[in-house]
PDB file of C-alpha atoms and ligand atoms in Angstrom:
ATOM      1  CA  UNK Q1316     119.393  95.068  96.098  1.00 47.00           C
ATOM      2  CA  UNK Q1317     118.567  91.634  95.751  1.00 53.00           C
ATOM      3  CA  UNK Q1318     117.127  89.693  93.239  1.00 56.00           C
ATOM      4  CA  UNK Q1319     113.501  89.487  93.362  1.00 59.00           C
ATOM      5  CA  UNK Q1320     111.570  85.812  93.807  1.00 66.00           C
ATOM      6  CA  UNK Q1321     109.169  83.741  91.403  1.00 67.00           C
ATOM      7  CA  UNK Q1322     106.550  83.736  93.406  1.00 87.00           C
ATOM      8  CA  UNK Q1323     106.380  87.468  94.563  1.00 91.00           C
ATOM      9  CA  UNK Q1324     106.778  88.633  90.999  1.00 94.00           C
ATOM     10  CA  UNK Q1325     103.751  86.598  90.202  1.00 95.00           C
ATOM     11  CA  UNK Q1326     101.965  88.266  92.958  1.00 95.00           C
ATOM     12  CA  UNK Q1327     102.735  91.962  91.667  1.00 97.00           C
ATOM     13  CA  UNK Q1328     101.722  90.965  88.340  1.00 97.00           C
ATOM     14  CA  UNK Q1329      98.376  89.121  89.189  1.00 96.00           C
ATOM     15  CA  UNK Q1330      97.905  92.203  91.518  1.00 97.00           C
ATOM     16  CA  UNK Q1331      98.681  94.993  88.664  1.00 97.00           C
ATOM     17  CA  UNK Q1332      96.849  93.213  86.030  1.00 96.00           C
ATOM     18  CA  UNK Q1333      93.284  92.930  88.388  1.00 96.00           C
ATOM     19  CA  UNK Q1334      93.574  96.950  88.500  1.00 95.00           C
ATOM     20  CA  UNK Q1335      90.721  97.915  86.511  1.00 91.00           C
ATOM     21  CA  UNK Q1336      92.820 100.912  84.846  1.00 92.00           C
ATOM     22  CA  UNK Q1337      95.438  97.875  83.784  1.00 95.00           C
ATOM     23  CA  UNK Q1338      93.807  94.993  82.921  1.00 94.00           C
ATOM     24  CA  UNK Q1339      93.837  94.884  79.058  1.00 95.00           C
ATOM     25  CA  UNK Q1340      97.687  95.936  79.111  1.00 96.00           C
ATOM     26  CA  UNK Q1341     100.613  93.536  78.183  1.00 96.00           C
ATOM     27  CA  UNK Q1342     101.517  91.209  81.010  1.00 96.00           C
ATOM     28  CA  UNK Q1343     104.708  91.095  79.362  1.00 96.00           C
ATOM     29  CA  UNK Q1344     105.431  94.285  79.985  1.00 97.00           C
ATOM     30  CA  UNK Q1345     103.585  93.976  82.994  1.00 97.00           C
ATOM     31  CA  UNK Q1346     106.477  91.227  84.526  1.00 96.00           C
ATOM     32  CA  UNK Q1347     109.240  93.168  82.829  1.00 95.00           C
ATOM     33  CA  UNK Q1348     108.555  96.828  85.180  1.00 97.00           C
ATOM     34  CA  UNK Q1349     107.761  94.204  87.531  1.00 96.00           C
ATOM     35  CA  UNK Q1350     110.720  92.777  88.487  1.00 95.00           C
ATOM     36  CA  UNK Q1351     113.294  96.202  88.046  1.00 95.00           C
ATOM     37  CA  UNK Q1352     110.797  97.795  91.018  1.00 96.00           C
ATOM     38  CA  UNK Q1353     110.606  94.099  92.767  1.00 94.00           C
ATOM     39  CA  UNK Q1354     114.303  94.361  93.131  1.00 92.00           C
ATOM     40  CA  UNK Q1355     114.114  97.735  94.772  1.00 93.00           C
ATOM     41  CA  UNK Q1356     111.314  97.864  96.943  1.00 94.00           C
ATOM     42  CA  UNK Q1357     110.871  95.199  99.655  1.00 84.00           C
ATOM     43  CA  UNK Q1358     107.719  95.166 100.289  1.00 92.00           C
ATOM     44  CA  UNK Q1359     104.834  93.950  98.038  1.00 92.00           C
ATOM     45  CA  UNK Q1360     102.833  96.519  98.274  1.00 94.00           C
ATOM     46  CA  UNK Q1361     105.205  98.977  97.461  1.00 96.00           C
ATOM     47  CA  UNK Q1362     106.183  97.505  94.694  1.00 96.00           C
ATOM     48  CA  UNK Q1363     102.880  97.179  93.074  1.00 97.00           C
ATOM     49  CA  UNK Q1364     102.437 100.885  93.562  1.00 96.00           C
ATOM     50  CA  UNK Q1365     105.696 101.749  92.098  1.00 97.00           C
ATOM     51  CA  UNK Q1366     104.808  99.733  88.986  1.00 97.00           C
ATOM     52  CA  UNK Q1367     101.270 101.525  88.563  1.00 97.00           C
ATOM     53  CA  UNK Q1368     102.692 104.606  88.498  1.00 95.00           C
ATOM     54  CA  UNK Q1369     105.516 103.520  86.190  1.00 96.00           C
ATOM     55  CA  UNK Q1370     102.528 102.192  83.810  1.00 96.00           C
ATOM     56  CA  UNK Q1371     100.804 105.113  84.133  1.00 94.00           C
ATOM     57  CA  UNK Q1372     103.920 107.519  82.491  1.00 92.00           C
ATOM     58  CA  UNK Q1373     104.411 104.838  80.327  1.00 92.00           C
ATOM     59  CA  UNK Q1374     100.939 103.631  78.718  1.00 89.00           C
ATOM     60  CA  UNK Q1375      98.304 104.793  81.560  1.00 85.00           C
ATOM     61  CA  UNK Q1376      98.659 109.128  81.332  1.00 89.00           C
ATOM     62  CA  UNK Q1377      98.013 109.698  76.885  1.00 93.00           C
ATOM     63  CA  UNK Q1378      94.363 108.938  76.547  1.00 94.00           C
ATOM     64  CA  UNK Q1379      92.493 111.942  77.648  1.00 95.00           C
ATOM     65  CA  UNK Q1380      89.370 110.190  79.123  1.00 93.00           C
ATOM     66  CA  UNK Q1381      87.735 106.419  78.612  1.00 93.00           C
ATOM     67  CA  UNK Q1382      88.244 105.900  75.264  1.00 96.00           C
ATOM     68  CA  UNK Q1383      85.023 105.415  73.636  1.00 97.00           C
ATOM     69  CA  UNK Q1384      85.821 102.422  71.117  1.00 98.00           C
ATOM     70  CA  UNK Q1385      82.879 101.116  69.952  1.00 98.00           C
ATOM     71  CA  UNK Q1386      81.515 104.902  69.536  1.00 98.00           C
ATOM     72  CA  UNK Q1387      84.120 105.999  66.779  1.00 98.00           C
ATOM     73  CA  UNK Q1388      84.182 102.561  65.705  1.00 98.00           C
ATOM     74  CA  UNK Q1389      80.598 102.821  65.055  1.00 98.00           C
ATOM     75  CA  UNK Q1390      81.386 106.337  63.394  1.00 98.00           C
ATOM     76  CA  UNK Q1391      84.121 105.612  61.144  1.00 98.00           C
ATOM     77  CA  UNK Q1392      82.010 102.378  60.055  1.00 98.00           C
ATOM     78  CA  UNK Q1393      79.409 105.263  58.594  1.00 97.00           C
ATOM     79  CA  UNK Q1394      81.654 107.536  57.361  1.00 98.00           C
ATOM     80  CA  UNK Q1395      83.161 104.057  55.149  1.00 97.00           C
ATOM     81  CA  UNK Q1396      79.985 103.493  54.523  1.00 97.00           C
ATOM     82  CA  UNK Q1397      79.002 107.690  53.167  1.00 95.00           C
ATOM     83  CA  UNK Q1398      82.172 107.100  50.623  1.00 95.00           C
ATOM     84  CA  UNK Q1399      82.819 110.626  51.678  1.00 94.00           C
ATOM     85  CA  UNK Q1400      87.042 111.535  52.545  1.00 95.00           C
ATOM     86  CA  UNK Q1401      85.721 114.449  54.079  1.00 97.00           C
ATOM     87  CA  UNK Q1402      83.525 112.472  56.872  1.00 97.00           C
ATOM     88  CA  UNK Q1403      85.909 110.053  57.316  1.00 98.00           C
ATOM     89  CA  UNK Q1404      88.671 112.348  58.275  1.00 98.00           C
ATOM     90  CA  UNK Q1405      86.333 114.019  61.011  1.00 98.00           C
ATOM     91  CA  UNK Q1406      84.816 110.417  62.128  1.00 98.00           C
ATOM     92  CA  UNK Q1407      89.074 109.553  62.476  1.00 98.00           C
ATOM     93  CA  UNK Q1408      90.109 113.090  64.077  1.00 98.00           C
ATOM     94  CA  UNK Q1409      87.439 113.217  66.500  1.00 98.00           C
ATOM     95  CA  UNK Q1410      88.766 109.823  67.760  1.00 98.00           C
ATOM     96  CA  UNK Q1411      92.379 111.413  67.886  1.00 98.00           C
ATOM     97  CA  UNK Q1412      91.544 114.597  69.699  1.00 98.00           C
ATOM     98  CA  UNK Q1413      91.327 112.052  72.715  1.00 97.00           C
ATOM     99  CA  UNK Q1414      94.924 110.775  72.415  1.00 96.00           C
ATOM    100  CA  UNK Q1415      97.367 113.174  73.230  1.00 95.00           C
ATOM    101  CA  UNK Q1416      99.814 112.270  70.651  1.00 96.00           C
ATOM    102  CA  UNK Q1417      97.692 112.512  67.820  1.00 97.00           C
ATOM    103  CA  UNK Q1418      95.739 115.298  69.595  1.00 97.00           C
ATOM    104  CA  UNK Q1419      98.495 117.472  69.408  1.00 95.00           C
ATOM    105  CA  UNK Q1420      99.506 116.417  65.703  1.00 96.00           C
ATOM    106  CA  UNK Q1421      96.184 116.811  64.440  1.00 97.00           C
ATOM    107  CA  UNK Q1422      97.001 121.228  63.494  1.00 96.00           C
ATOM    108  CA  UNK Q1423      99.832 119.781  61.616  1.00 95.00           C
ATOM    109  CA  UNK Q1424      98.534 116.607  60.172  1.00 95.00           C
ATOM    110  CA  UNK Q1425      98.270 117.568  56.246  1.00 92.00           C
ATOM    111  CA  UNK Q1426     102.026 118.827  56.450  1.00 91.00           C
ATOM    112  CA  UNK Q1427     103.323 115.425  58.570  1.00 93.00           C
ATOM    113  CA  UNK Q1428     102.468 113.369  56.630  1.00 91.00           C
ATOM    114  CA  UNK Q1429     102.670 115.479  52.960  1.00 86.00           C
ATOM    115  CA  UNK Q1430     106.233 116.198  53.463  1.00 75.00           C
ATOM    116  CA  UNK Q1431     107.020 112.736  54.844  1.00 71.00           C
ATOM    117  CA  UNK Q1432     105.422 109.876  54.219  1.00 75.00           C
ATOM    118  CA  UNK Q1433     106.049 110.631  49.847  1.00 76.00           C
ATOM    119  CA  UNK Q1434     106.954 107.931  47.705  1.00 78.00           C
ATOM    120  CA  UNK Q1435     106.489 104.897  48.629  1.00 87.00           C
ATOM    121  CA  UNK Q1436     105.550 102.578  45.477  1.00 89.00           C
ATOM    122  CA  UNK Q1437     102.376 100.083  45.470  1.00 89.00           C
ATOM    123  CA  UNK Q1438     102.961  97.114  47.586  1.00 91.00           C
ATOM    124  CA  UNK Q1439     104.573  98.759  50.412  1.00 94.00           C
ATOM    125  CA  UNK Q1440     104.656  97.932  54.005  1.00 96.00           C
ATOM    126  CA  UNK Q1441     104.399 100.384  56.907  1.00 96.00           C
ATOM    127  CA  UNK Q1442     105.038  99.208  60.493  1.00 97.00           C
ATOM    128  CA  UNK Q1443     103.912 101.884  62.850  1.00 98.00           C
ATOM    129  CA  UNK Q1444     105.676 100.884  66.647  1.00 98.00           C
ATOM    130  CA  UNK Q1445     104.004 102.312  69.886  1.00 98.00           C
ATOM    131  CA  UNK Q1446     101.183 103.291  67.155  1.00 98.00           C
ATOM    132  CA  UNK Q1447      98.450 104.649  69.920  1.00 98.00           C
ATOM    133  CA  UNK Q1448      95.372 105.983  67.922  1.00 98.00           C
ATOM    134  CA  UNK Q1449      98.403 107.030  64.996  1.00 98.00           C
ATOM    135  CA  UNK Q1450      97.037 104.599  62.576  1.00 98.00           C
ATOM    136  CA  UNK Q1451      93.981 106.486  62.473  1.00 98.00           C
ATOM    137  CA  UNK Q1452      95.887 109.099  60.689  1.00 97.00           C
ATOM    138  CA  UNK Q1453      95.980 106.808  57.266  1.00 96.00           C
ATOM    139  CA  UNK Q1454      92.909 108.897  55.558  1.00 96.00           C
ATOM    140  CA  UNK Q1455      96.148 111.713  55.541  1.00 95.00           C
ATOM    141  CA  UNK Q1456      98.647 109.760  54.631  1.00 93.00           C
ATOM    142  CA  UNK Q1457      97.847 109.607  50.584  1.00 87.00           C
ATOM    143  CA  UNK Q1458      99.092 105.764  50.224  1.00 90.00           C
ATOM    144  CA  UNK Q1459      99.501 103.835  47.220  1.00 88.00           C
ATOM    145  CA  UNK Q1460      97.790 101.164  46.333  1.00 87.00           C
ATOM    146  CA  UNK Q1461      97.893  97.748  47.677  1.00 92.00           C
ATOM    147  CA  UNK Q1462     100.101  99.285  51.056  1.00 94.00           C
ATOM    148  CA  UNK Q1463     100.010  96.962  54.319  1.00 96.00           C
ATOM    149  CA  UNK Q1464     100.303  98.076  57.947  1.00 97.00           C
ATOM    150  CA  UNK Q1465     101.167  96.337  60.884  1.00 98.00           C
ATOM    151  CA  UNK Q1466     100.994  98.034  63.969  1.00 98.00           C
ATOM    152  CA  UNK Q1467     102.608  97.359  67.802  1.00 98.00           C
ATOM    153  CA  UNK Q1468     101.173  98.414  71.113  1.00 98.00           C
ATOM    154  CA  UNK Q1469     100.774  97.463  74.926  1.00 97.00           C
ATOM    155  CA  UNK Q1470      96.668  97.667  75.421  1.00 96.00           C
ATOM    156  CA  UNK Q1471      94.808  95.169  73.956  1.00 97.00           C
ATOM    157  CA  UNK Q1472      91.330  97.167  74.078  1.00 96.00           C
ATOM    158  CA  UNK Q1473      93.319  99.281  71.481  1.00 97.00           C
ATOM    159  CA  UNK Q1474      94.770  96.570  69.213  1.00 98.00           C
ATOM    160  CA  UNK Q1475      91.417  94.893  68.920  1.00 98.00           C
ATOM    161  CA  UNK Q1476      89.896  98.650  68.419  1.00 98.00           C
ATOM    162  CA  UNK Q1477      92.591  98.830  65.851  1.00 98.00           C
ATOM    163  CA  UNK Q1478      91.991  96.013  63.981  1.00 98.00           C
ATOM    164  CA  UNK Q1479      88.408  96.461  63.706  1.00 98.00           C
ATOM    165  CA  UNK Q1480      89.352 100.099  62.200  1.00 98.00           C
ATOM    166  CA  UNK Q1481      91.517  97.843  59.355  1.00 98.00           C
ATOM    167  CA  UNK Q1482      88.485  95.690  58.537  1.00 98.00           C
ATOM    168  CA  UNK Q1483      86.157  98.502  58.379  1.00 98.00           C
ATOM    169  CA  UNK Q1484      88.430 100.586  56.087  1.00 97.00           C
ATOM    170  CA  UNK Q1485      89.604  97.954  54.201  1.00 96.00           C
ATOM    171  CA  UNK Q1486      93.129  97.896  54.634  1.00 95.00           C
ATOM    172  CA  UNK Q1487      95.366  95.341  54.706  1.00 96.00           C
ATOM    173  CA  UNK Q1488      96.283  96.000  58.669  1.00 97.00           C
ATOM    174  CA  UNK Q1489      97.169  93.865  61.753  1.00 98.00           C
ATOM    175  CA  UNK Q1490      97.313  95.549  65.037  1.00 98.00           C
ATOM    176  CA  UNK Q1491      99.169  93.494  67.653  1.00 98.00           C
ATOM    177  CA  UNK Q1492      99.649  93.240  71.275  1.00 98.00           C
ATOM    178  CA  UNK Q1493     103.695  93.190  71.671  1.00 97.00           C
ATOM    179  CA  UNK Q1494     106.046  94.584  74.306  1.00 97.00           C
ATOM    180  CA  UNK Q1495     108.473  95.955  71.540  1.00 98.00           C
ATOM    181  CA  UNK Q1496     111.181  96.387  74.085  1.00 97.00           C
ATOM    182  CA  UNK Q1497     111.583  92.759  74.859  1.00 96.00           C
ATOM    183  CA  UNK Q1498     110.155  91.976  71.760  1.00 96.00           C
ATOM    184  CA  UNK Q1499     111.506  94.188  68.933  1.00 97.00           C
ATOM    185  CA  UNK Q1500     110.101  93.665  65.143  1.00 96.00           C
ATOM    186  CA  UNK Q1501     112.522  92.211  62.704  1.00 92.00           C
ATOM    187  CA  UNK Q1502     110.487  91.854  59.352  1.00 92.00           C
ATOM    188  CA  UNK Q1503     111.289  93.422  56.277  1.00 95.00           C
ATOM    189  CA  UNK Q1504     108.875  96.948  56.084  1.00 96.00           C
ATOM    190  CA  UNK Q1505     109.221  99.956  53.722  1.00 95.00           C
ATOM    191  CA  UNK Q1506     108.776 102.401  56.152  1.00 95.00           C
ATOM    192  CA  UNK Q1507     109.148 102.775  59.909  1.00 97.00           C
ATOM    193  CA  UNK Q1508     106.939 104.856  61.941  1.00 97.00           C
ATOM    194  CA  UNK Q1509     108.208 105.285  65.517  1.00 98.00           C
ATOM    195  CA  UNK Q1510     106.805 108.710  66.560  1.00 98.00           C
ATOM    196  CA  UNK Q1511     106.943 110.049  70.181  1.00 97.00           C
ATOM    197  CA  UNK Q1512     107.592 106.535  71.717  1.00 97.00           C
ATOM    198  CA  UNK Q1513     111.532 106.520  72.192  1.00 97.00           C
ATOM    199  CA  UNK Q1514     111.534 108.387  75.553  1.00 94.00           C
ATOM    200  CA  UNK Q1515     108.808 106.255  77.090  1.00 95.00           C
ATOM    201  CA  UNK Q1516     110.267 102.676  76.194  1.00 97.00           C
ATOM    202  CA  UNK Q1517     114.018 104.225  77.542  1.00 95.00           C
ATOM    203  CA  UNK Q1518     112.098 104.636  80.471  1.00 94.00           C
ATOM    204  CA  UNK Q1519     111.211 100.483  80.326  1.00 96.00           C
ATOM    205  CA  UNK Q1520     114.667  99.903  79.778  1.00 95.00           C
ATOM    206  CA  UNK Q1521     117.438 101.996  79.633  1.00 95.00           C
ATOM    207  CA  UNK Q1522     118.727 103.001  75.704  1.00 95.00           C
ATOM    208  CA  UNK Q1523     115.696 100.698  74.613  1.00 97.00           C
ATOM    209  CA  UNK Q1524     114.884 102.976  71.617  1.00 97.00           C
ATOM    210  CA  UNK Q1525     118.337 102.951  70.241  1.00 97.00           C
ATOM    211  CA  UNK Q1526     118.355  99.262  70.034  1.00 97.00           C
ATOM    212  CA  UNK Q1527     114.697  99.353  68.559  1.00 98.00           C
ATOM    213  CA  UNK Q1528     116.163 101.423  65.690  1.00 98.00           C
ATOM    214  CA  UNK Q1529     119.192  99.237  65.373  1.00 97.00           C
ATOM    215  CA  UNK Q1530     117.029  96.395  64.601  1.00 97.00           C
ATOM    216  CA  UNK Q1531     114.308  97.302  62.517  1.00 98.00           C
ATOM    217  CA  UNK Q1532     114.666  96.398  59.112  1.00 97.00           C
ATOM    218  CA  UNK Q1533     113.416  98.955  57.135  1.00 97.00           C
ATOM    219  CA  UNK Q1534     115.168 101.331  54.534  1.00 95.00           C
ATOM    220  CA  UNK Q1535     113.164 104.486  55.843  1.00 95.00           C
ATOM    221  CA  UNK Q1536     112.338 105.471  59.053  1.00 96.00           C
ATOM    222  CA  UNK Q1537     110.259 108.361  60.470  1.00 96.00           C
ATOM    223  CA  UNK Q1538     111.235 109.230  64.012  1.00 97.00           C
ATOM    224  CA  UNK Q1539     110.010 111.833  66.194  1.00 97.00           C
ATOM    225  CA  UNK Q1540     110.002 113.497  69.355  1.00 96.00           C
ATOM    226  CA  UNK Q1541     107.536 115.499  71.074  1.00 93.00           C
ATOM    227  CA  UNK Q1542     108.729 119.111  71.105  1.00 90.00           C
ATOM    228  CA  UNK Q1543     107.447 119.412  75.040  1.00 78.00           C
ATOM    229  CA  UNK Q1544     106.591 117.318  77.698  1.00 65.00           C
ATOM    230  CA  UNK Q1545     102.736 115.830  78.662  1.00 60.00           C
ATOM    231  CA  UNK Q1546     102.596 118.715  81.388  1.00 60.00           C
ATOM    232  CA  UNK Q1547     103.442 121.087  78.322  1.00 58.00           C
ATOM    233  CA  UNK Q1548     106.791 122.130  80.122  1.00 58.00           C
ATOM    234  CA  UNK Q1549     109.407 122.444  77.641  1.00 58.00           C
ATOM    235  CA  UNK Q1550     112.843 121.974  79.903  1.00 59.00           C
ATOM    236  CA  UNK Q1551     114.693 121.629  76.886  1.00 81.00           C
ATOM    237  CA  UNK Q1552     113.478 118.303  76.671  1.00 84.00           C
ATOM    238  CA  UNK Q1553     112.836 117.937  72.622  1.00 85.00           C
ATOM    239  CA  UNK Q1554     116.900 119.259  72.240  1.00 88.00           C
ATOM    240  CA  UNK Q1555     118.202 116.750  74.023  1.00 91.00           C
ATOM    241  CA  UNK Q1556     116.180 114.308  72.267  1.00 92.00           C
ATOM    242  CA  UNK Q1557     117.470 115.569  69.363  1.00 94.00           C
ATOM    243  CA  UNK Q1558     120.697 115.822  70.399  1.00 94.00           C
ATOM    244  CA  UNK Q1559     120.821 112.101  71.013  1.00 96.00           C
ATOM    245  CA  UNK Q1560     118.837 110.682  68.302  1.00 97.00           C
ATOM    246  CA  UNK Q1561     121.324 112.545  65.904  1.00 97.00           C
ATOM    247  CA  UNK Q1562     124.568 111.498  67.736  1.00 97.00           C
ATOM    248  CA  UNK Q1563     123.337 107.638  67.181  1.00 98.00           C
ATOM    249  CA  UNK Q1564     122.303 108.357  63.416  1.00 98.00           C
ATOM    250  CA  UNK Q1565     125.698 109.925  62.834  1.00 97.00           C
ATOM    251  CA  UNK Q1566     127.030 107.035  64.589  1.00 97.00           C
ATOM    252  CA  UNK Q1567     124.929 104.363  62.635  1.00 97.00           C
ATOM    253  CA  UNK Q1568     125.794 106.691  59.164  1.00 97.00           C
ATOM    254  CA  UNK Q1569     122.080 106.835  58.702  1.00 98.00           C
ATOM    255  CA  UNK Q1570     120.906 110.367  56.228  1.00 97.00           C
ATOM    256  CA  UNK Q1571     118.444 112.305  58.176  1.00 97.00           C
ATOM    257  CA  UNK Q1572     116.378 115.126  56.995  1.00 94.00           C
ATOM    258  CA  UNK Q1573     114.771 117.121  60.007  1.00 94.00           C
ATOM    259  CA  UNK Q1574     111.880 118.867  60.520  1.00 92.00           C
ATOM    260  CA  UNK Q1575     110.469 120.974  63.194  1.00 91.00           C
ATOM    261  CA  UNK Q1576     106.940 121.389  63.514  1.00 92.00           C
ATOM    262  CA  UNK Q1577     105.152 123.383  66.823  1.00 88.00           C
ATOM    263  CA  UNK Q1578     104.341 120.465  68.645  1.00 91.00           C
ATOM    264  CA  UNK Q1579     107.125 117.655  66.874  1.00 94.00           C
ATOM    265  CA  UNK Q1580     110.513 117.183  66.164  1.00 95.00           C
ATOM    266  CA  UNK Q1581     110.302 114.572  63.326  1.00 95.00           C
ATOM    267  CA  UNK Q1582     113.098 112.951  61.237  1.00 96.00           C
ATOM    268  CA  UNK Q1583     113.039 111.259  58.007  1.00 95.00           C
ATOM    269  CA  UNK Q1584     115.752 108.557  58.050  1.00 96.00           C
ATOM    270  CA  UNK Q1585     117.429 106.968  55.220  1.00 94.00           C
ATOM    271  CA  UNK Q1586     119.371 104.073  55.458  1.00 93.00           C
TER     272      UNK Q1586
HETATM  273  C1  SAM I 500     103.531 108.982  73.342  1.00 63.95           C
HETATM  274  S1  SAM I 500     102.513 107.696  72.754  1.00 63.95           S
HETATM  275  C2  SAM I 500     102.784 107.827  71.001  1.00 63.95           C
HETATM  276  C3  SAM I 500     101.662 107.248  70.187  1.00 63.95           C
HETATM  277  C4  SAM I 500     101.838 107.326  68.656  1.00 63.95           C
HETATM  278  N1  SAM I 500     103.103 106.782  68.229  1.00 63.95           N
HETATM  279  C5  SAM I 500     101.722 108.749  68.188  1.00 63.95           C
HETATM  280  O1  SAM I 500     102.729 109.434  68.073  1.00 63.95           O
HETATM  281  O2  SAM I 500     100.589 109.189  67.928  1.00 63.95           O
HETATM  282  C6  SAM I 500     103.468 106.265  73.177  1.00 63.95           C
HETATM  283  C7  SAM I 500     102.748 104.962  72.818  1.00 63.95           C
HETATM  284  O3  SAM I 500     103.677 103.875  72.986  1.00 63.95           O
HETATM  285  C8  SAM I 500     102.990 102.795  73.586  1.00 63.95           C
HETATM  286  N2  SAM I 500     103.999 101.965  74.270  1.00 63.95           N
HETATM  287  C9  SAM I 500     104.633 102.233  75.442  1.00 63.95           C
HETATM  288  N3  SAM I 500     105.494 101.259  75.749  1.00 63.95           N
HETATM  289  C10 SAM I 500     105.429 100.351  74.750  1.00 63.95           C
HETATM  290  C11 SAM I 500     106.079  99.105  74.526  1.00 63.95           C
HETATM  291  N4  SAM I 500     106.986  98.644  75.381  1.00 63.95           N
HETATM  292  N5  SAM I 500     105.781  98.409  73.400  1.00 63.95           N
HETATM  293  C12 SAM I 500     104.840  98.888  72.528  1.00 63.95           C
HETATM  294  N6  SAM I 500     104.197 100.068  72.698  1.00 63.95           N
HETATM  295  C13 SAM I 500     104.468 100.780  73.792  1.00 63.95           C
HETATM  296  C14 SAM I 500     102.004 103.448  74.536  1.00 63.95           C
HETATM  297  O4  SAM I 500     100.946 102.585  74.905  1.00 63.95           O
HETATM  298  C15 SAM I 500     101.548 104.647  73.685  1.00 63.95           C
HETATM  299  O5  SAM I 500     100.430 104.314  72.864  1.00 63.95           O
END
């Protein structure tokens, strides 16, 4: 293997990034997947297809059709608008039926985030990492008052979606564009939401999520794991998960509380 050139990185980026399916993602992480499958595959070409198809596990293969933006933008706005919980919870899960993270979270959604997102005090800040359409999941999440949320993906038709969602609701929220592998938060938060994201950034880089949790500076985290795999095969995938998430909180002397839901393996850390 040898290591890969300037100019020809360039090339795969520019190349990736004029895809229509990957234009609006991170060129950041873009260069980054870049240059592992540069160093492997010779040829151009080749490695432009191996980095699609490493985007696609990665950011490309969760939404389950277009997502329609401006259309539960638009909805939420009237729901805001109504005053009415009830309509704003269906404007917000109708938007999350067509991510599968949330999708699948949706059956479980009232116990989630009952049991564990509970006492936080008034001025609290929530960072939500690899957030997807999560954020959308606030009118469940019973928050005190005055409670800011800053938010960290790869697809900037989402972050701007996302903080057009903030401004509509209200809330003090920022959504931003950030490769959190190469460029992991630091600032102080109250809580830590890194749900279903660990596998797919230690497939950016190799025992990426541990480090992510290393760094973050906040007393609470809620980690999670989905409890089967996007094809819905279960391969004991969500026990070895486990498995390793607990070996490095054991190691880091961090108090976990675990529980199992259907679809999630979620853990409320202390620290
Ligand atoms: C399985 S989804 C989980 C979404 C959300 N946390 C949830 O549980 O509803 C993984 C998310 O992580 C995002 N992601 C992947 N790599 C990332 C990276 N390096 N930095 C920030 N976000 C990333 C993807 O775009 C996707 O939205």
């Amino acid at each position: 293997m040898t290591e890969p050139e300037g100019g020809a990185i360039d090339q795969v980026v520019a190349a990736v990034s004029h895809s229509a399916k990957y234009r609006r993602v991170s060129l950041d992480l873009i260069r980054a997947i870049a240059e592992q499958e540069l160093a492997a595959h010779r040829k151009e070409k080749d490695a432009v297809k191996a980095v699609k198809n490493r985007l696609h596990q990665v950011c490309g293969a969760f939404f389950i059709g277009e997502p329609r933006y401006a259309t539960w933008l638009q909805a939420i706005e009237h729901a805001v608008q109504q005053g009415e919980p009830v309509a704003l919870r269906a404007a917000c899960g109708e938007a999350m039926l067509k991510h599968t993270s949330t999708r699948e979270r949706l059956p479980i959604i009232e116990r989630f985030y009952g049991e564990l997102v509970e006492g936080l005090a008034p001025d609290s800040h929530i960072l939500d990492i690899g957030c997807g359409l999560n954020p959308l999941a606030i009118p469940w999440m019973r928050l005190p008052e005055r409670v800011s949320y800053t938010c960290y993906d790869i697809d900037a038709g989402l972050i701007d979606f996302l903080n057009a969602y903030f401004a509509a609701m209200g809330i003090s929220g920022h959504a931003e564009l950030r490769n959190v592998v190469t460029d992991p938060p630091h600032a102080p938060a109250s809580l830590a939401l890194v749900l279903k994201v660990l596998p797919t950034l230690d497939q950016i880089q190799r025992d990426a999520g541990a480090a992510l949790l290393r760094g973050l500076a906040a007393p609470r985290m809620l980690v999670s794991f989905p409890a089967h795999s996007l094809g819905g095969v279960q391969k004991g995938m969500a026990a070895t998960y486990s498995a390793r998430f607990l070996a490095l909180a054991d190691s880091e002397r961090w108090q976990v509380r675990q529980i199992t839901f259907a679809s999630e393996i979620a853990f409320l850390v202390t620290r």
